[in-house]
Coordinates of C-alpha atoms in Angstrom, one line a residue:
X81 CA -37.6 14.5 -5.7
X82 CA -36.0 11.4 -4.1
X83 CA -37.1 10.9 -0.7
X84 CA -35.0 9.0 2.3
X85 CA -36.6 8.6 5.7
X86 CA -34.9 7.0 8.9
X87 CA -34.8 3.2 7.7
X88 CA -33.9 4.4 4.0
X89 CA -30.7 6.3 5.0
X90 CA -29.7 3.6 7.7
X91 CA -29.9 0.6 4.7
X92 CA -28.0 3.1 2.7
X93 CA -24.9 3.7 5.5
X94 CA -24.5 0.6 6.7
X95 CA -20.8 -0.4 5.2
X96 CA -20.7 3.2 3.9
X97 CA -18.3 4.1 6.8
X98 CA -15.2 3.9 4.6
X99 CA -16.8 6.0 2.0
X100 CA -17.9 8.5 4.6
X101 CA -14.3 9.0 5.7
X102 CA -13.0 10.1 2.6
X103 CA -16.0 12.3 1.5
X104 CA -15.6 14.1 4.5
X105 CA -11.9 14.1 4.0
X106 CA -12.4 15.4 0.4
X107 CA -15.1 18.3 1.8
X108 CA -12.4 19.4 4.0
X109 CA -9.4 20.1 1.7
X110 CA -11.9 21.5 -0.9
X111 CA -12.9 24.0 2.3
X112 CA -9.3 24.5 2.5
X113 CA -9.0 25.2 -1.3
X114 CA -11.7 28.0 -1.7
X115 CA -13.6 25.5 -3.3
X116 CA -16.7 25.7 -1.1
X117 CA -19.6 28.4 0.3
X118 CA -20.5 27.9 4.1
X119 CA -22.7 31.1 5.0
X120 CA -22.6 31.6 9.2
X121 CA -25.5 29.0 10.7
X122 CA -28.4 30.4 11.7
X123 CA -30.0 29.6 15.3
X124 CA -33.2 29.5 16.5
X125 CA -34.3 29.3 20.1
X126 CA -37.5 28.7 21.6
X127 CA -38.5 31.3 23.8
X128 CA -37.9 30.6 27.8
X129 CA -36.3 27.3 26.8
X130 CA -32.3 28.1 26.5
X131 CA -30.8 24.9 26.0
X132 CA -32.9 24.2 22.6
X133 CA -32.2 25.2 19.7
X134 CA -32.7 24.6 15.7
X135 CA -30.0 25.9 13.4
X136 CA -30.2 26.2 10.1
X137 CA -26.7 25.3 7.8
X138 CA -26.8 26.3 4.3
X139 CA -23.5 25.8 2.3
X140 CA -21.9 24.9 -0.9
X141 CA -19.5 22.2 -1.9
X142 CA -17.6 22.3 -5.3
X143 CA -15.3 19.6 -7.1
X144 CA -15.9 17.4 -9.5
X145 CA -20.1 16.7 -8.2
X146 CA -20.5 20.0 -6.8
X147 CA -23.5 20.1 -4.3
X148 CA -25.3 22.9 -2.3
X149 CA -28.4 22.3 0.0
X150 CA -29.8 23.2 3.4
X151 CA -29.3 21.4 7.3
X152 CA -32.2 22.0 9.1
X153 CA -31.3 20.0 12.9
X154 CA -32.7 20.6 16.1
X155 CA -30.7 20.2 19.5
X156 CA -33.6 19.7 22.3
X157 CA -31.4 18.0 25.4
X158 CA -34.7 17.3 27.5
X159 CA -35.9 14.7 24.9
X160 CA -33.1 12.9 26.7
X161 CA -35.3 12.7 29.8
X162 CA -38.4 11.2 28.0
X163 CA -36.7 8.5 26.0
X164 CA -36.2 10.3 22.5
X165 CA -33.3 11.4 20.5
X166 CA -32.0 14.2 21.1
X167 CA -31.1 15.9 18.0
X168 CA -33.6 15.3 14.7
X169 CA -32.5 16.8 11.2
X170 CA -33.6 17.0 8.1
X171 CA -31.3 17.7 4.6
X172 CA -32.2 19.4 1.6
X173 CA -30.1 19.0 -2.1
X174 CA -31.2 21.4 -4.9
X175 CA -30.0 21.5 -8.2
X176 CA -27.4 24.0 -8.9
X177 CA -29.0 24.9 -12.5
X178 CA -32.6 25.4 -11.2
X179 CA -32.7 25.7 -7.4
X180 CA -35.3 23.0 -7.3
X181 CA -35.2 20.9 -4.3
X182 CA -33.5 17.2 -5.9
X183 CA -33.8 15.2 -2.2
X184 CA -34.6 15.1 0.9
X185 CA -33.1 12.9 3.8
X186 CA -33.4 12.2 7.1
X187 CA -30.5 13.4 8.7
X188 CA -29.7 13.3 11.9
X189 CA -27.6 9.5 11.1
X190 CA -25.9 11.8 8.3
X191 CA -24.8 14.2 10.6
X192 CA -23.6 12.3 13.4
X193 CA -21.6 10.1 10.8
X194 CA -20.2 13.0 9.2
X195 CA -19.2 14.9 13.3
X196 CA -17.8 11.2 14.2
X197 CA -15.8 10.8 10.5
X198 CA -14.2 14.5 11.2
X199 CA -13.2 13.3 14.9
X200 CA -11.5 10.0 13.6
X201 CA -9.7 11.7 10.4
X202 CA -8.7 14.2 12.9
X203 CA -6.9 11.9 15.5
X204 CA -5.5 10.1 12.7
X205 CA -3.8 13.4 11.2
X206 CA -3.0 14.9 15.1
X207 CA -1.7 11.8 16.5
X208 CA 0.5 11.3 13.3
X209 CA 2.7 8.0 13.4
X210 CA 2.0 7.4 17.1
X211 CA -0.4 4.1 17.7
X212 CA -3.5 5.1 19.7
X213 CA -4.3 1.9 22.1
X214 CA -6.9 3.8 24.3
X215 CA -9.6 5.8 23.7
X216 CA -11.8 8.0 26.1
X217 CA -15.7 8.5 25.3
X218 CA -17.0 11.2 27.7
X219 CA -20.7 11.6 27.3
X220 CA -22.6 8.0 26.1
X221 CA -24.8 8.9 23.8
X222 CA -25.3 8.6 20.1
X223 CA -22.2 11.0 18.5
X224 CA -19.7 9.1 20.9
X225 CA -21.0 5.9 19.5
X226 CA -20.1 6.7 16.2
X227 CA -17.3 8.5 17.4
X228 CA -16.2 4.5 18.2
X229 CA -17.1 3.3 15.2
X230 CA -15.0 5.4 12.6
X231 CA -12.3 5.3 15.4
X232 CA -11.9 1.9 15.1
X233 CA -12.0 1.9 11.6
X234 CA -9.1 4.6 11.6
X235 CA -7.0 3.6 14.7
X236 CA -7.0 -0.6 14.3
X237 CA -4.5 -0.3 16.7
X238 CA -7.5 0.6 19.5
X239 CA -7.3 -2.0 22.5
X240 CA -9.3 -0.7 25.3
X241 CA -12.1 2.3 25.4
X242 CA -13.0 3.6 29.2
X243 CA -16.5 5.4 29.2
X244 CA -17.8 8.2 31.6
X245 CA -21.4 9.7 31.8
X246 CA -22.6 12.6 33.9
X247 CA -26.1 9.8 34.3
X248 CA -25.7 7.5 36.9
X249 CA -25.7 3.7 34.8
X250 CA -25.5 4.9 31.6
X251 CA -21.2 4.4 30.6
X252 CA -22.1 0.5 32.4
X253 CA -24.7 0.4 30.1
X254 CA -23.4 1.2 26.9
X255 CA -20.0 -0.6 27.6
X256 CA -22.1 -4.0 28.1
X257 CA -23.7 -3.6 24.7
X258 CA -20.3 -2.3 23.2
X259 CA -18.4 -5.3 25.0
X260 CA -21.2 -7.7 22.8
X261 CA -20.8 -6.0 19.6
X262 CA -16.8 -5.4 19.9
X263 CA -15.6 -8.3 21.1
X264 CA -12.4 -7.9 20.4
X265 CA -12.0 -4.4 22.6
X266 CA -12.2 -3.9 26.0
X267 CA -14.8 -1.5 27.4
X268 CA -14.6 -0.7 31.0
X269 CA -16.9 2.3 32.9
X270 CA -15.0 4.5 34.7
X271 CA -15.1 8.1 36.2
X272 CA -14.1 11.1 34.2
X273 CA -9.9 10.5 35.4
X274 CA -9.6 7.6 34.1
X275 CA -11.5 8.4 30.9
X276 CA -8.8 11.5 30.6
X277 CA -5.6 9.2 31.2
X278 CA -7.0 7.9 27.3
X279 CA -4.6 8.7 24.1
X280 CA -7.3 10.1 22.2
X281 CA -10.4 11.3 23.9
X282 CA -13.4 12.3 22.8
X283 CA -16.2 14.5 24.6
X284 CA -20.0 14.7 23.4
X285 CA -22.2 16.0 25.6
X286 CA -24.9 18.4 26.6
X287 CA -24.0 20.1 29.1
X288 CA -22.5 23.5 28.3
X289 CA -21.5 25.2 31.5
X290 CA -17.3 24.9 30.8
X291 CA -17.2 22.8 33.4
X292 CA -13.8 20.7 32.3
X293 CA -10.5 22.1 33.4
X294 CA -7.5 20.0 31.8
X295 CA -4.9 21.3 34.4
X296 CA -7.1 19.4 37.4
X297 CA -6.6 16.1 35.7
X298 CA -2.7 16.0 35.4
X299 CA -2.0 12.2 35.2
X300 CA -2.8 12.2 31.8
X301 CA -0.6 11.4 28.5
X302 CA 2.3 13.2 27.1
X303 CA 1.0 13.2 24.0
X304 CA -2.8 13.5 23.6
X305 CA -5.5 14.4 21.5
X306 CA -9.2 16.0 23.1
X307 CA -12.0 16.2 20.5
X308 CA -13.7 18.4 22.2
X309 CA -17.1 18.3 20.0
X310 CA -19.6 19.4 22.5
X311 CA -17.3 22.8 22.2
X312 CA -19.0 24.2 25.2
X313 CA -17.1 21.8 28.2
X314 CA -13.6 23.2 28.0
X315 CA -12.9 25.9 30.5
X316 CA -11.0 28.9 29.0
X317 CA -7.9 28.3 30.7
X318 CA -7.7 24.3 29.1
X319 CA -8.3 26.2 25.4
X320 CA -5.5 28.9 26.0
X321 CA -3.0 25.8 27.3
X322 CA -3.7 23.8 24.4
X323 CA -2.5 23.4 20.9
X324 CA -6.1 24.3 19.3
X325 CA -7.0 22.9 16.3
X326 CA -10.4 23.6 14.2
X327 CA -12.2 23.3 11.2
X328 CA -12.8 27.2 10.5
X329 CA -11.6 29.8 12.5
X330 CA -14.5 32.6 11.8
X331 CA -17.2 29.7 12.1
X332 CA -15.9 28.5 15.8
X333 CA -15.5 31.9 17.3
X334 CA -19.5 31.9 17.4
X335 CA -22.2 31.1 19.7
X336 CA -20.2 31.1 23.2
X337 CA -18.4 28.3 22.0
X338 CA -15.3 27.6 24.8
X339 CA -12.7 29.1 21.8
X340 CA -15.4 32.0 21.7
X341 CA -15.1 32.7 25.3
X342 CA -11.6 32.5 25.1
X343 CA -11.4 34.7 21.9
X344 CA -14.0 37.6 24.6
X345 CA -11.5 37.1 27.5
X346 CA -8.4 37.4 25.6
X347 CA -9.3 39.7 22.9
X348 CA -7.7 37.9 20.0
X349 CA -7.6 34.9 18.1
X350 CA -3.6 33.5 18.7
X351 CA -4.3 30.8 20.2
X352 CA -6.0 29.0 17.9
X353 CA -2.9 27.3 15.8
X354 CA -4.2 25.3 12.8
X355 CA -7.2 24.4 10.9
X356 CA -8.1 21.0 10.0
X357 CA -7.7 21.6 6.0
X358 CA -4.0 23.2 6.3
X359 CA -3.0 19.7 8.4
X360 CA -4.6 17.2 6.3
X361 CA -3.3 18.8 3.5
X362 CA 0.3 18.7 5.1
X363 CA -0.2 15.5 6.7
X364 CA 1.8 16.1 9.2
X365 CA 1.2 16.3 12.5
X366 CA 1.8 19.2 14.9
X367 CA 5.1 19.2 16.9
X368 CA 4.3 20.4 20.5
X369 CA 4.3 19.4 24.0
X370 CA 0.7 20.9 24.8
X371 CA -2.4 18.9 24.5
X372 CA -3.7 19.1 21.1
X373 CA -7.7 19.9 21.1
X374 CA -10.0 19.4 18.0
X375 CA -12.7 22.0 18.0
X376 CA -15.0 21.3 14.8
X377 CA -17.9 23.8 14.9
X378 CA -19.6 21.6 12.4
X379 CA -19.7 22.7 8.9
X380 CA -22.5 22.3 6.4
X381 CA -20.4 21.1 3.4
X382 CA -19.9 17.6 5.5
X383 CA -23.4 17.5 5.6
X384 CA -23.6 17.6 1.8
X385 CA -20.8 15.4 1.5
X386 CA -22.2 12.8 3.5
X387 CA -25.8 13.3 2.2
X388 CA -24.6 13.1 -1.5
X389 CA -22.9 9.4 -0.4
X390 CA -25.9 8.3 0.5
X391 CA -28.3 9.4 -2.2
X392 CA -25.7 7.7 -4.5
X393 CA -26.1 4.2 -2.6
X394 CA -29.6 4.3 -1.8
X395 CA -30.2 5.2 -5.9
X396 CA -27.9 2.6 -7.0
X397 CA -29.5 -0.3 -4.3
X398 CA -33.2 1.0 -5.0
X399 CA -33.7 2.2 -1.7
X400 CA -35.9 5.1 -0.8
X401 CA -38.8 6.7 -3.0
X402 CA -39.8 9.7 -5.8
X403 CA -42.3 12.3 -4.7
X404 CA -43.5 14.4 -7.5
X405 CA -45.2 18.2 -7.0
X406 CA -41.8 19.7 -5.0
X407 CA -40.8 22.1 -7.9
X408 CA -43.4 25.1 -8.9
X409 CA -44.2 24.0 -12.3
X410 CA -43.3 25.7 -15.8
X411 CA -44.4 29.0 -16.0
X412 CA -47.7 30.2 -16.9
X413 CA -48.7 33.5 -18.8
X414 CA -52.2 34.4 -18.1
X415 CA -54.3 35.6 -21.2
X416 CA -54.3 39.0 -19.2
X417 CA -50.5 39.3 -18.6
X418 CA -50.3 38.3 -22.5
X419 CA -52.4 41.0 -23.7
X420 CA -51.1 43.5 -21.0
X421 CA -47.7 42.4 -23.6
X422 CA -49.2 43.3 -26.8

């Protein structure tokens, strides 16, 4: 079995992020083709600790490499507080003939490239032919970072990014080391207005309280696109006055997601007006005057996507290691079992 930790699977995605797009890309019209299995996740809270969680995303991506495997990723926001990550994952491939386990990667790099590659192929899509200048980062920590980089990859048109964190110091923080790395943007930290009045914006947080409502932040554009990947921030009313987009309907309405609450206040599912699949295929973007959100519940066949990009660069650089003794061995009759047979 090949194995990938942290350093392995950062040496395989760096200049990967091209490559990432359109695997994730590819993942998402298969989805919308049938061509895929993505059983509900499964989640797994510790008791008297409500905010943490480890979910479980099994799923199965066909074409021509067809993949299945298994994300394991934890969500514990207090590691936030003591210096550490917040999220930590771990992927699992098997082989579709046997079931044996083929690799195993650190993940949690793999799955915030594969959340920030759906957010940036989604404002591309959403936005259409309109440029998008200015970009809004709510929340400062590692998803919005990558969030940044894939949008700039997508949106060379990007000028000026304004960043806003619920932490006191931490948007001044990030947009110094941004402003060093990214010369050629403008970061500026500002308060959660001006971070709104952004073309495309894009909220990662932890909080999950549905705190946001659109309609108190009316000086923002015409035309604008929320990726709302945190999915818990939106308040009920900024879903149902929105132009909701997502990547699958029966996954999002889950888990007191905002679109959830929405779909328990409303009793249906009407508002929700396209998935991603159906408007990538199309490529064309939706005609409306409401703000257009971008719910992605998060789907497990990115994961594989992603994962198999990166097992195919780190094999064909040398990166990583084998393990031997993950598969059970051949089978063995016992003597007893043989003459039980006869």
């Amino acid at each position: 079995m090949r194995i990938l930790g942290r350093e392995d699977v950062a040496a395989a995605l760096t200049g990967l992020d091209a490559t990432v797009l359109d695997a994730v890309r590819t993942a998402y019209v298969l989805h919308g083709q049938g061509s895929s299995e993505v059983p509900f996740s499964g989640f797994l809270r510790p008791p008297g600790n409500s905010g943490s969680r480890v979910i479980s995303l099994p799923a199965y991506l066909g074409g021509d490499e067809p993949v299945m495997g298994l994300k394991w990723i934890s969500s514990f926001p207090a590691n936030v507080e003591r210096g550490l990550q917040r999220a930590s994952s771990v992927q699992i491939l098997n082989d579709l003939d046997t079931g044996y386990p083929t690799a195993v990667l650190e993940a949690s790099q793999i799955s915030a490239s594969r959340t920030a590659a759906s957010a940036a192929l989604a404002s591309r899509v959403l936005h259409g032919d309109r440029p998008v200048t200015t970009l809004g980062l709510i929340g400062c920590g590692t998803i919005n970072r990558r969030v940044l980089d894939f949008l700039a990859l997508i949106h060379p048109e990007l000028r000026t990014v304004t960043l806003q964190d619920a932490v006191p110091g931490r948007a001044e923080t990030l947009a110094a080391q941004l402003s060093a790395e990214r010369p050629a943007l403008t970061f500026i930290a500002g308060d959660l207005d001006a971070a709104l009045r952004a073309e495309t914006v894009s909220i990662a947080t932890t909080d999950s309280t549905y705190w946001l409502d659109l309609a108190a932040h009316p000086d923002r554009p015409g035309h604008q696109v929320i990726l709302h990947l945190s999915l818990r921030d939106l308040s009920t009313a900024s879903v149902l006055n929105a132009y909701n987009v997502v990547d699958d309907i029966d996954h999002v309405m889950r888990e007191q997601t905002s679109l959830h609450r929405a779909e328990q206040e409303t009793g249906h599912r009407r508002f929700v007006d396209a998935e991603l699949a159906t408007v990538l295929g199309s490529g064309e973007a939706p005609v409306t005057e409401r703000t257009v959100v971008f719910s992605p519940f998060g789907l497990g066949i990115l994961d594989l996507a992603v994962a198999q990009a990166v097992l195919e660069a780190a094999t064909r650089d040398g990166i990583g290691s084998e393990a031997a003794g993950f598969d059970p061995g051949r089978h063995q009759v016992t003597a007893a079992m043989a003459g039980g047979a006869a």
